[in-house]
Coordinates of C-alpha atoms and ligand atoms in Angstrom, one line a residue:
X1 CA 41.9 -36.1 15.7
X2 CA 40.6 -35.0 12.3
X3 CA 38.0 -32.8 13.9
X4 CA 40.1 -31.1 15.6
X5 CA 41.9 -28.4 13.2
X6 CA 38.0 -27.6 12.6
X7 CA 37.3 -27.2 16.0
X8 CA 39.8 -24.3 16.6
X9 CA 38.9 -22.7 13.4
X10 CA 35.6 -22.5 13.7
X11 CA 35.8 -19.4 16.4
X12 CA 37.9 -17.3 14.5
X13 CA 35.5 -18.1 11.7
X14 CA 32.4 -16.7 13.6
X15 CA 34.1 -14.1 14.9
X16 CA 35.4 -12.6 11.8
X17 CA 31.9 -13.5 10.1
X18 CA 30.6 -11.2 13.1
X19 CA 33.2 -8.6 12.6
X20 CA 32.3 -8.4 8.9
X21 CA 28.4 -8.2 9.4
X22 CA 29.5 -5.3 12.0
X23 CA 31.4 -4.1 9.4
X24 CA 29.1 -4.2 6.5
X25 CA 26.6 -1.8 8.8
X26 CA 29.2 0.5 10.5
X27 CA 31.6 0.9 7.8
X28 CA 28.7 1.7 5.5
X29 CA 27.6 5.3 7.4
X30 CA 28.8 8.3 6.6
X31 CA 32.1 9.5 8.9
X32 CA 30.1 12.2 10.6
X33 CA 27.6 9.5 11.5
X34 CA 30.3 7.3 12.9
X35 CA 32.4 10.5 14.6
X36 CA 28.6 11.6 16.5
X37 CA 28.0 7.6 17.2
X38 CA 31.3 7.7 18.9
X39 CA 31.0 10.8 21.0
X40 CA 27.3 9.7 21.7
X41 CA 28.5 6.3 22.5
X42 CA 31.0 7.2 25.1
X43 CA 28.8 10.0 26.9
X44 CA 26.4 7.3 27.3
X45 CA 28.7 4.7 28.6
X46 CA 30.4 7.1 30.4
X47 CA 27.7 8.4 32.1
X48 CA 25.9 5.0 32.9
X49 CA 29.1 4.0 34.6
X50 CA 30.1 6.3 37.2
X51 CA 26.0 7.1 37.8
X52 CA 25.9 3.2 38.3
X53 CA 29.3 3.9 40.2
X54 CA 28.2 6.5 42.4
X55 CA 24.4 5.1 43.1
X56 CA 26.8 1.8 44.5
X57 CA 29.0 3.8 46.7
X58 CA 26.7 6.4 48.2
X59 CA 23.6 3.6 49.0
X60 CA 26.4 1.9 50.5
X61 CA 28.1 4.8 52.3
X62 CA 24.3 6.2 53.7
X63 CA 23.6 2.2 54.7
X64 CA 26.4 2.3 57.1
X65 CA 25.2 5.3 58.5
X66 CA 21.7 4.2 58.9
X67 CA 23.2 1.2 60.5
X68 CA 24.8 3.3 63.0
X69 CA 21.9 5.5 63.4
X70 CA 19.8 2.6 64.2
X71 CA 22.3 0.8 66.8
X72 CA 23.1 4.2 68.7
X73 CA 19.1 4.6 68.9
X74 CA 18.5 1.2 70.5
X75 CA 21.5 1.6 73.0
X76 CA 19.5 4.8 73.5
X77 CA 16.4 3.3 74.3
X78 CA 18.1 0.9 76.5
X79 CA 19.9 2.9 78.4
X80 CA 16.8 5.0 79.1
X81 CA 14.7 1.8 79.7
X82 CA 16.7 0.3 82.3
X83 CA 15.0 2.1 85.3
X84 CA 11.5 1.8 83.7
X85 CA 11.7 -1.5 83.2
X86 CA 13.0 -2.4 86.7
X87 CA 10.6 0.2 88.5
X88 CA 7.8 -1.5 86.3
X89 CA 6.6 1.6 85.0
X90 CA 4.8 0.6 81.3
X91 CA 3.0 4.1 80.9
X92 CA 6.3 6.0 81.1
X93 CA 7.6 3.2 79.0
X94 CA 5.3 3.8 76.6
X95 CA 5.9 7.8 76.7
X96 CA 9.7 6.6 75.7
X97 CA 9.1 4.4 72.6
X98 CA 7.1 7.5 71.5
X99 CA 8.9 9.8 71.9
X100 CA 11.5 7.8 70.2
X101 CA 9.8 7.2 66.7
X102 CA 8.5 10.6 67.2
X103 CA 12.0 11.9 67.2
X104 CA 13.8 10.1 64.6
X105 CA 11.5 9.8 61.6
X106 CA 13.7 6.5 59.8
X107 CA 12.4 4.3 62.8
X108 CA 9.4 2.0 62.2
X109 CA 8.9 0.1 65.1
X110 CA 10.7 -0.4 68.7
X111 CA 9.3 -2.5 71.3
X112 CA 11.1 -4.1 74.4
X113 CA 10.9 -7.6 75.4
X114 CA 11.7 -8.8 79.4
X115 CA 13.9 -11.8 80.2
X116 CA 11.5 -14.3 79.4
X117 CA 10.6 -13.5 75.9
X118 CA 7.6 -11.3 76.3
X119 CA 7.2 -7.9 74.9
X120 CA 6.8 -5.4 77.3
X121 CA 6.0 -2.1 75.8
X122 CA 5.8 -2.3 71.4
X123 CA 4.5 0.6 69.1
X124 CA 2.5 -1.6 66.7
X125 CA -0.8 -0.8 68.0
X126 CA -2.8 -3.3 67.7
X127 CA -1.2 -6.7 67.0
X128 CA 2.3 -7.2 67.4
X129 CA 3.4 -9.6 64.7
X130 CA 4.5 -12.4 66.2
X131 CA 7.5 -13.6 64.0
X132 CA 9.4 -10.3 64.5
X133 CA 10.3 -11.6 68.1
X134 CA 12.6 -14.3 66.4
X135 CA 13.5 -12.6 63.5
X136 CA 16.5 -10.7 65.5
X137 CA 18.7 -12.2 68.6
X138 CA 21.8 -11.1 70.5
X139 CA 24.5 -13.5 71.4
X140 CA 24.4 -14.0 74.9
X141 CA 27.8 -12.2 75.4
X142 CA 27.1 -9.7 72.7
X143 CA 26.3 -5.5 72.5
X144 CA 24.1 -5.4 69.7
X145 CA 22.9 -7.4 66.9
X146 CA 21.6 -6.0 63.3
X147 CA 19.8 -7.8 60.6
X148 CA 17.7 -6.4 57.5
X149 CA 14.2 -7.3 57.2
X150 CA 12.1 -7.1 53.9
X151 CA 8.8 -5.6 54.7
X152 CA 5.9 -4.0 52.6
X153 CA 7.6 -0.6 52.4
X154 CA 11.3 -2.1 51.6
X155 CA 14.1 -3.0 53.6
X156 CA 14.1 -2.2 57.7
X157 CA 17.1 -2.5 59.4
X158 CA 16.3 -4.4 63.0
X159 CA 18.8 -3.5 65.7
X160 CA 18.5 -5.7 69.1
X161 CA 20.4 -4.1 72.3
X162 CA 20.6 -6.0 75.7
X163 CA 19.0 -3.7 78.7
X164 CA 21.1 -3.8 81.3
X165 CA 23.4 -6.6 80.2
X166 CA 20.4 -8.6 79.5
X167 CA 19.3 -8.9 82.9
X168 CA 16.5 -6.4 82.4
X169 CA 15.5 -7.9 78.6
X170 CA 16.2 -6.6 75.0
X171 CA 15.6 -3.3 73.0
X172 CA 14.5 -3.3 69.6
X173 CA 14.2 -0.7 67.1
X174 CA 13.5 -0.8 63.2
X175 CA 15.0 1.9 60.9
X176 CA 13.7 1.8 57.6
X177 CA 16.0 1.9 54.5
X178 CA 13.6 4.3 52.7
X179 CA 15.3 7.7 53.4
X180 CA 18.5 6.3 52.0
X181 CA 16.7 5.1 48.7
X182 CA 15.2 8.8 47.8
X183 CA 18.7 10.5 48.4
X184 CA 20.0 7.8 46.3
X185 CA 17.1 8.5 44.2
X186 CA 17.1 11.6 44.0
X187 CA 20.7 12.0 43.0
X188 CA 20.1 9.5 40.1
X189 CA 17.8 11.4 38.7
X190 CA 20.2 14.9 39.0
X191 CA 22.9 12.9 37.3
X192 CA 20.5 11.5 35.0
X193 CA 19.9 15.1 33.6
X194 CA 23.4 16.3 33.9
X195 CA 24.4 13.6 31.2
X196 CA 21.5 14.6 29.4
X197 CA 22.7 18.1 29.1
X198 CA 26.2 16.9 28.5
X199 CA 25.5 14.7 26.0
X200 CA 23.6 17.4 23.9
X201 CA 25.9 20.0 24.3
X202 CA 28.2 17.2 23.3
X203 CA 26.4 16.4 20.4
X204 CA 26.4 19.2 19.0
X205 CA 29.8 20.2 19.4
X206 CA 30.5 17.2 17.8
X207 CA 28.3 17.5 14.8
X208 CA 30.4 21.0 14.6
X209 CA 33.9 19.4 14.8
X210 CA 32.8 16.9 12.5
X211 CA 31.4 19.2 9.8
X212 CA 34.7 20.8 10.3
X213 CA 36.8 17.7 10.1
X214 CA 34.1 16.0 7.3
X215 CA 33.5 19.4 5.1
X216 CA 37.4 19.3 3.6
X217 CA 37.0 15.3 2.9
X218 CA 33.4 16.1 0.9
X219 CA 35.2 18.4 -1.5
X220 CA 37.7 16.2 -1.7
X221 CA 35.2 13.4 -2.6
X222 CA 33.5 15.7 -5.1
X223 CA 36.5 16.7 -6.6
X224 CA 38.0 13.0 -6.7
X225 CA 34.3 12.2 -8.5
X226 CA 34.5 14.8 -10.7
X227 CA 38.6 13.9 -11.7
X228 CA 37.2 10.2 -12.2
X229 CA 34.9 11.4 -15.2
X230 CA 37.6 13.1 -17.1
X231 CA 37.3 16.8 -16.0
X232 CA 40.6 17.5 -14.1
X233 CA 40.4 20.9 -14.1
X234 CA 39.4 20.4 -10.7
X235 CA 40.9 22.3 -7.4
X236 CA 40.2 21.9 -3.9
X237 CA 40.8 24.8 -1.3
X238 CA 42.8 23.8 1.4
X239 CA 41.0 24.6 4.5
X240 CA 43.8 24.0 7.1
X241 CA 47.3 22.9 7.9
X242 CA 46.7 19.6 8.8
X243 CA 46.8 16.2 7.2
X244 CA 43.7 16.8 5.1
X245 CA 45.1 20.3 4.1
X246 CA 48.2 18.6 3.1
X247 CA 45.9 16.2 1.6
X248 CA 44.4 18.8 -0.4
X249 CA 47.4 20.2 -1.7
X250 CA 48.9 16.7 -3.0
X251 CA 45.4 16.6 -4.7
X252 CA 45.6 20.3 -6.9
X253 CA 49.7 19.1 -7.8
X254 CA 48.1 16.1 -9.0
X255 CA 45.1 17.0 -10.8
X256 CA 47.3 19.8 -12.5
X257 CA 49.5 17.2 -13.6
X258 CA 46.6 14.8 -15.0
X259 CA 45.0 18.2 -17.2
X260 CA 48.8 19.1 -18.2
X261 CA 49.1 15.2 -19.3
X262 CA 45.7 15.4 -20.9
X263 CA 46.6 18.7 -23.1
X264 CA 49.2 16.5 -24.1
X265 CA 47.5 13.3 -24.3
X266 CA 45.0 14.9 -26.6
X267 CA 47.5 17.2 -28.8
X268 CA 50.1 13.9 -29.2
X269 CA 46.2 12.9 -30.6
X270 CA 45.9 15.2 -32.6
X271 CA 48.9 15.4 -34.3
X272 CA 48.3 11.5 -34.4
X273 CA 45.3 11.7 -36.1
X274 CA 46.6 14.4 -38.8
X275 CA 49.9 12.5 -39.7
X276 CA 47.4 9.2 -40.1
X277 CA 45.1 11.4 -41.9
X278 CA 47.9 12.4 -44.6
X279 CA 49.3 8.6 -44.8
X280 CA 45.9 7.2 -45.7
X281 CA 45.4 10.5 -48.1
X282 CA 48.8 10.1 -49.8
X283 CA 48.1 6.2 -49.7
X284 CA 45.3 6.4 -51.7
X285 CA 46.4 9.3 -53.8
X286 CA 49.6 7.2 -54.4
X287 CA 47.6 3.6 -55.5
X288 CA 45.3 6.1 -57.7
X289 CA 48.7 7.4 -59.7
X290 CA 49.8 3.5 -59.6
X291 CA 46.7 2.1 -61.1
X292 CA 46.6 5.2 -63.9
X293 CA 50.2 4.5 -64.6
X294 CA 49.0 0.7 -65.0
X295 CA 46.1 1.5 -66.9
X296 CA 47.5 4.1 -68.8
X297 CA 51.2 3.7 -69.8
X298 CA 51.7 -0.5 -69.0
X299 CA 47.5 -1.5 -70.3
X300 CA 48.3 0.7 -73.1
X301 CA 51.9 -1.1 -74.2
X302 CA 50.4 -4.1 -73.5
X303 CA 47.5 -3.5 -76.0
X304 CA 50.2 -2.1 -78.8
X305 CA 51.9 -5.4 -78.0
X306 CA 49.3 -7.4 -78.9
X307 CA 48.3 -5.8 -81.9
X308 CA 52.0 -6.0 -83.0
X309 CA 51.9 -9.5 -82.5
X310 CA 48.4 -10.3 -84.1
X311 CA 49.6 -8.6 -87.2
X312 CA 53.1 -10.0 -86.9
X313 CA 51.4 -13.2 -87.3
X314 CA 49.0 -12.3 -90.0
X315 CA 52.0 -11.3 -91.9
X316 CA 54.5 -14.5 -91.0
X317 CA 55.4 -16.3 -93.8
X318 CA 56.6 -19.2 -91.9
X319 CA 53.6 -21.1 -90.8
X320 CA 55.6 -23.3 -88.0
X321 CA 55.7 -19.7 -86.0
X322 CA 51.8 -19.3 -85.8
X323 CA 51.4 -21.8 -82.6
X324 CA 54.5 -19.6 -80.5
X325 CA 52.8 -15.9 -81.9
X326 CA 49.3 -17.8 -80.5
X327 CA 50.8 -18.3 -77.2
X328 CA 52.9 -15.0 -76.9
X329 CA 49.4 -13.2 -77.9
X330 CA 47.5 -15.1 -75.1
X331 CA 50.1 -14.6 -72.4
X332 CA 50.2 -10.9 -73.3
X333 CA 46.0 -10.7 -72.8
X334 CA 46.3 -12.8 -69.4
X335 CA 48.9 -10.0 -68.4
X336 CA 46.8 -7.6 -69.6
X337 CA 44.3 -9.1 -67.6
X338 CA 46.1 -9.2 -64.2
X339 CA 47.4 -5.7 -65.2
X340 CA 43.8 -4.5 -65.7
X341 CA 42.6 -6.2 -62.5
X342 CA 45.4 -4.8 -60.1
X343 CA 44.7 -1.8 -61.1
X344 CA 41.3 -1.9 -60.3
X345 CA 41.7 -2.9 -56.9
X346 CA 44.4 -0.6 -56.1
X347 CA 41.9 2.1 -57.2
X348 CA 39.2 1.7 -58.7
X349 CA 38.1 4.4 -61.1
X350 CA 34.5 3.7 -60.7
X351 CA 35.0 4.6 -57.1
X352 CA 35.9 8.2 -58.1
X353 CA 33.1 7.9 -61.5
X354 CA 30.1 5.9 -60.2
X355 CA 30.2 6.1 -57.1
X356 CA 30.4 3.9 -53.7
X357 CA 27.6 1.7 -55.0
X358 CA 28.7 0.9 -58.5
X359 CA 32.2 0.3 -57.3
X360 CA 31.0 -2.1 -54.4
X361 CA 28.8 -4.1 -57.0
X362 CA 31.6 -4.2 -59.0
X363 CA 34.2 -5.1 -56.3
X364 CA 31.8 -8.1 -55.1
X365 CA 31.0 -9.1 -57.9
X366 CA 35.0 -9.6 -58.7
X367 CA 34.6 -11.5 -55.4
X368 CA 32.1 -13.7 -56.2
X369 CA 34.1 -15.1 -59.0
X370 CA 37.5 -15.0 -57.0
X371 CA 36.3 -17.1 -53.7
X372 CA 34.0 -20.0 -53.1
X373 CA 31.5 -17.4 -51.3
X374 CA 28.0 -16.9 -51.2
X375 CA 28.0 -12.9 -51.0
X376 CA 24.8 -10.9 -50.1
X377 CA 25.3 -6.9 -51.2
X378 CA 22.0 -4.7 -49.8
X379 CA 22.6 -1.0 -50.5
X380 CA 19.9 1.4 -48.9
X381 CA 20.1 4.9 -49.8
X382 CA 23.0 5.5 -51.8
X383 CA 21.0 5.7 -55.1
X384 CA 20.2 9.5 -54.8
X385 CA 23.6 11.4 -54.1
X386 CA 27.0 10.8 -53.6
X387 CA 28.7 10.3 -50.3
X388 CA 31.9 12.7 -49.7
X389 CA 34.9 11.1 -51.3
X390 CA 36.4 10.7 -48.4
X391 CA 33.6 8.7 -46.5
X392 CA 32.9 6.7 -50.2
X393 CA 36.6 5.7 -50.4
X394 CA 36.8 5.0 -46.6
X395 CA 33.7 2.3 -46.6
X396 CA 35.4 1.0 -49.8
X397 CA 38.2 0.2 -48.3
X398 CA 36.3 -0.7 -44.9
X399 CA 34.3 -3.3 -46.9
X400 CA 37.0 -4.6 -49.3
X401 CA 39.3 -5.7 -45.8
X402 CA 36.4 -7.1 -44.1
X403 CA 35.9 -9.6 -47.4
X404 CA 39.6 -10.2 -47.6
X405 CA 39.4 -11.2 -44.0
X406 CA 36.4 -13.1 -44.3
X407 CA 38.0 -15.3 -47.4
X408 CA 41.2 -15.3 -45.7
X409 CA 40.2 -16.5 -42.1
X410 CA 36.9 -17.0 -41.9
X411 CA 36.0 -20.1 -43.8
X412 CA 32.5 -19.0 -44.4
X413 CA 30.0 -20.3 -46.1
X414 CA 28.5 -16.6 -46.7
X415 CA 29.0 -13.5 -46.3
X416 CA 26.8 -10.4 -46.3
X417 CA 27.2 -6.7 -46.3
X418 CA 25.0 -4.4 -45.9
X419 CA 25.4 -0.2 -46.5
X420 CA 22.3 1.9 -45.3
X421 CA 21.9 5.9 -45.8
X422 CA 19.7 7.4 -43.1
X423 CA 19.2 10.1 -40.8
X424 CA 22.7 12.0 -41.6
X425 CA 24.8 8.7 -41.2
X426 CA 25.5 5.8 -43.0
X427 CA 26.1 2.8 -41.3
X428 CA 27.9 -0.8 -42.5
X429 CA 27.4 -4.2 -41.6
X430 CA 29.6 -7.1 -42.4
X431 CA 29.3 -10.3 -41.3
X432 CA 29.9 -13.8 -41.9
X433 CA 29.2 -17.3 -40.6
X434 CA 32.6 -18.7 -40.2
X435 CA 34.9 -20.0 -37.4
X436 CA 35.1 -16.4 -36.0
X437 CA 37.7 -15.3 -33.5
X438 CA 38.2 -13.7 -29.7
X439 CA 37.8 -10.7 -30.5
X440 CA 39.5 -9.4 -27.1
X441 CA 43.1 -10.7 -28.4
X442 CA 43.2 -9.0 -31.5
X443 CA 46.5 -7.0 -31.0
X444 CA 50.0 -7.3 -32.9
X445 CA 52.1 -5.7 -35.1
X446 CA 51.1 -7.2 -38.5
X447 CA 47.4 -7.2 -37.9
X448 CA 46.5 -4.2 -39.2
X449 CA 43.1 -4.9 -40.8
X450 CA 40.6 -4.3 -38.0
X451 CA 43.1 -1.7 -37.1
X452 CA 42.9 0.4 -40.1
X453 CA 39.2 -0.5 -40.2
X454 CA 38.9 1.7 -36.6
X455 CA 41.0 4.3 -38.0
X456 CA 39.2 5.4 -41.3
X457 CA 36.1 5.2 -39.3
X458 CA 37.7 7.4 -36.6
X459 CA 39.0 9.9 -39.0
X460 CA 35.6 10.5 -39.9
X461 CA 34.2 10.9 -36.2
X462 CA 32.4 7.2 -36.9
X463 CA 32.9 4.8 -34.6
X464 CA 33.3 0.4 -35.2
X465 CA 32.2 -2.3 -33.2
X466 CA 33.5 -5.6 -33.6
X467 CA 31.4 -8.9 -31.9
X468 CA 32.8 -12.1 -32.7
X469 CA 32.7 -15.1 -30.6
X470 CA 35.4 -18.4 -32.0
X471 CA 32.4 -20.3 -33.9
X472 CA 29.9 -17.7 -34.3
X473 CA 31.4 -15.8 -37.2
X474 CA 32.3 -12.2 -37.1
X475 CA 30.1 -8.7 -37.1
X476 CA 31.7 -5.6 -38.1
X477 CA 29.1 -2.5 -37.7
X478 CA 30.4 0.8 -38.8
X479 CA 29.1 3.9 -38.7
X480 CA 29.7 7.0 -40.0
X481 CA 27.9 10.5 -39.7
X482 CA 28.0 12.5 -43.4
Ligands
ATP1 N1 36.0 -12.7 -40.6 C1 36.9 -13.2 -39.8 N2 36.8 -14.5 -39.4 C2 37.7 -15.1 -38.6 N3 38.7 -14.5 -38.1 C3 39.0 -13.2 -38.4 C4 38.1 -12.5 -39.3 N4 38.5 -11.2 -39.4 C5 39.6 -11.2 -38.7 N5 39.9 -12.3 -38.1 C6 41.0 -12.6 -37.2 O1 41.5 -11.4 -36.7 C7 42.9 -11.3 -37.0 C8 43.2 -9.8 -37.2 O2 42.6 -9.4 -38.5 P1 43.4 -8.3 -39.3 O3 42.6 -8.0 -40.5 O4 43.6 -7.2 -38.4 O5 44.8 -8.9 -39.6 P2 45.2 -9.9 -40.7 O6 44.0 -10.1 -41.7 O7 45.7 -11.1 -40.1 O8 46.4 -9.2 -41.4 P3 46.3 -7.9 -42.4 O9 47.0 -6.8 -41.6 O10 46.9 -8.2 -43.6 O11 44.9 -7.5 -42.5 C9 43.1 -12.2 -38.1 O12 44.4 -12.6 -38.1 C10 42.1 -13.3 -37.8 O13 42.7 -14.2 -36.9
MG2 MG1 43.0 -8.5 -42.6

């Protein structure tokens, strides 16, 4: 019972297996190829048939009439035979069965045979073949009888008559089938050509239509190609009214509207791109007035305060205050500390003194004391001249998220960076060994890190590539042309 589910499936299975393999070959050819296979396809099978058709009914229609021929030719001969035969006259005799294979070219043989069996008169010549005496009877009550023979030169159609109602013997005559076969023959052979013709003039009106039908679809293909690689200042001339004309038409509307979306795909870009441009500017120019203002007016009350205090306690005449002026004075230097160090990373001045290099020694150096990190720093290239500001405070930035990430989320053991000058670009490398992440889900609001990361580097026409697998720590590789 359990086979039998299988048993009906398996069918359908073939087939469709079939249908694909078909598929896979026919679908694969060009339409014109398909179209000509078509018309080729049904001239053929068109013309097979009905010459198959016709060769049928015409062999069949001129069989008949040899038929026909060869019974009213016997009753011939034995109408003419009777008197011979009674009178005994074999030379006349003779002179008939001549004259009868003389006068119908389709007959082979005749010959007559008397009551008892014996051939009379036959026109074989020499040796009369024996087994053609059996090979044909008439009933006792009957007119004729006619059977086909197969002999050396194809069929022969053997007609017996009775001579005189069988008193006098029988007539025989043997009509071959050959005439019939070269009409039939010969007609194959004209229809044989005519399909030959017809299929070439077919042909190649079809291999016009379909360059006709197929030319509109190529552009279109073109076009659609062209679209697909981002130039949709594409149009397609509409060749006719039709469905492919129509076709076309939908095709212009559309690619207009894909280059109208485009202009503003690529202004809303633009504008994009300037209004990040002047966040990131005012950004920086707004930590760079924050860390001066720390530096500057905060760094420098601080340091009065301290010297207030340190002379405040020189002076105290009450030694019990010393300890609290102490620890007033050290609290002010840690704040003066954190003030100092804030500042620096907000912005820090060697960026905009020293240069990229001082201020990324400096930076990881900070971070070296800051996180339980092994950090390599390679610099290639940026001894000579400075980078423009823009680029210089870009990679800063660029390097200082990608080691805030790497102690925030990476637990590394190490970290490295690596900045190389060459050939017109520069190009950065930060990595780590940590836990790493997918880096195909990194999307959401408040991850803005990698984010920004791809947007200085844009703004500079650089480009990021970020390869992390979980467990196989994380590779940021920037580049930026100068
Ligand atoms: N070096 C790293 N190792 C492991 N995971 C990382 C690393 N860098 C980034 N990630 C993962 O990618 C996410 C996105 O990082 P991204 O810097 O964009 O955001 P964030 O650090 O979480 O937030 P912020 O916007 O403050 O930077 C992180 O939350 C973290 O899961
Ligand atoms: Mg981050």
């Amino acid at each position: 019972m359990a086979t039998l589910p299988q048993a009906t499936t398996r069918p359908k299975e073939q087939q469709s297996a079939l249908f694909d393999y078909f598929w896979s070959l026919a679908g694969a050819v060009s339409v014109r190829t398909k179209i000509l296979g078509i018309v080729l396809g049904l001239v053929i099978l068109l013309g097979v048939g009905i010459t198959i058709q016709v060769r049928e009914t015409l062999h069949n229609a001129l069989a008949a009439r040899l038929q026909e021929q060869s019974v009213s030719a016997a009753r011939d001969l034995a109408a003419r035979a009777t008197d011979l035969i009674l009178i005994n006259d074999l030379y006349d005799l003779h002179q008939l069965l001549n004259e009868t294979l003389v006068n119908n070219p389709d007959v082979r043989y005749a010959f007559l045979v008397d009551t008892n069996g014996e051939v009379i008169v036959h026109t074989f010549g020499e040796g009369f073949p024996l087994d053609l005496l059996t090979a044909n009877r008439v009933a006792a009550d009957g007119h004729h009888a006619t059977v086909t023979l197969d002999s050396d030169e194809g069929q022969i159609w053997d007609t017996a008559v009775p001579i005189f109602e069988g008193r006098a013997g029988i007539a025989r005559i043997g009509f071959s089938e050959n005439s019939v076969h070269t009409v039939v023959s010969r007609l194959t052979n004209q229809m044989l050509i005519t399909i030959g013709i017809v299929s070439t003039v077919g042909i190649l009106a079809a291999a016009f239509l379909t360059w006709v039908v197929t030319r509109p679809i190529l552009d279109l293909k073109q076009a659609a190609q062209a679209v697909g690689q981002g130039d949709f200042n594409q149009w397609v001339q509409p060749w006719a009214g039709d469905e492919i004309g129509e076709l076309a038409k939908a095709f212009n509307v559309m690619t207009a509207d894909l280059a109208r979306a485009e202009a503003q795909h690529i202004e809303r870009e633009e504008l994009r791109s300037q209004l990040l441009e002047k966040v990131i500017t005012a950004q920086e120019e707004e930590r760079k007035r924050i860390a001066r203002e720390l530096h500057d007016e905060t760094g420098q009350a601080l340091t009065s305060l301290m010297m207030h205090l340190h002379k405040m306690n020189q002076q105290c005449p009450v030694p019990e205050l010393k300890p609290q002026f102490d620890d007033l004075r050290q609290l002010v230097s840690r704040t003066l500390n954190d003030v100092h160090n804030l500042s620096v990373e907000l912005r820090p001045s060697a960026l905009d003194d020293m240069g990229l290099a001082a201020a990324l020694q400096r930076y990881v150096n900070d971070c070296r004391k800051r996180y339980p990190l092994e950090i390599d720093l390679a610099m290639i290239g940026l001894d000579n001249a400075r980078l423009p500001s823009t680029t210089e405070t870009a990679l800063y930035r660029i390097v200082q998220e990608g080691l805030t990430n790497i102690a925030r989320h990476a637990q590394a053991k190490t970290a490295s960076i690596m900045i190389e000058r060459r050939h017109g670009r520069v190009r950065a490398i930060i990595e780590d060994d940590g836990i790493g992440f997918d880096s195909g889900k990194t999307s959401g609001k408040e991850r803005l890190g990698l984010y920004g990361i791809r947007e200085r580097a844009e703004l500079l026409n650089g480009s990021v590539i970020i390869e992390s697998e979980p467990g196989h720590g994380v590779t940021i590789l920037v580049e930026i042309p100068i």
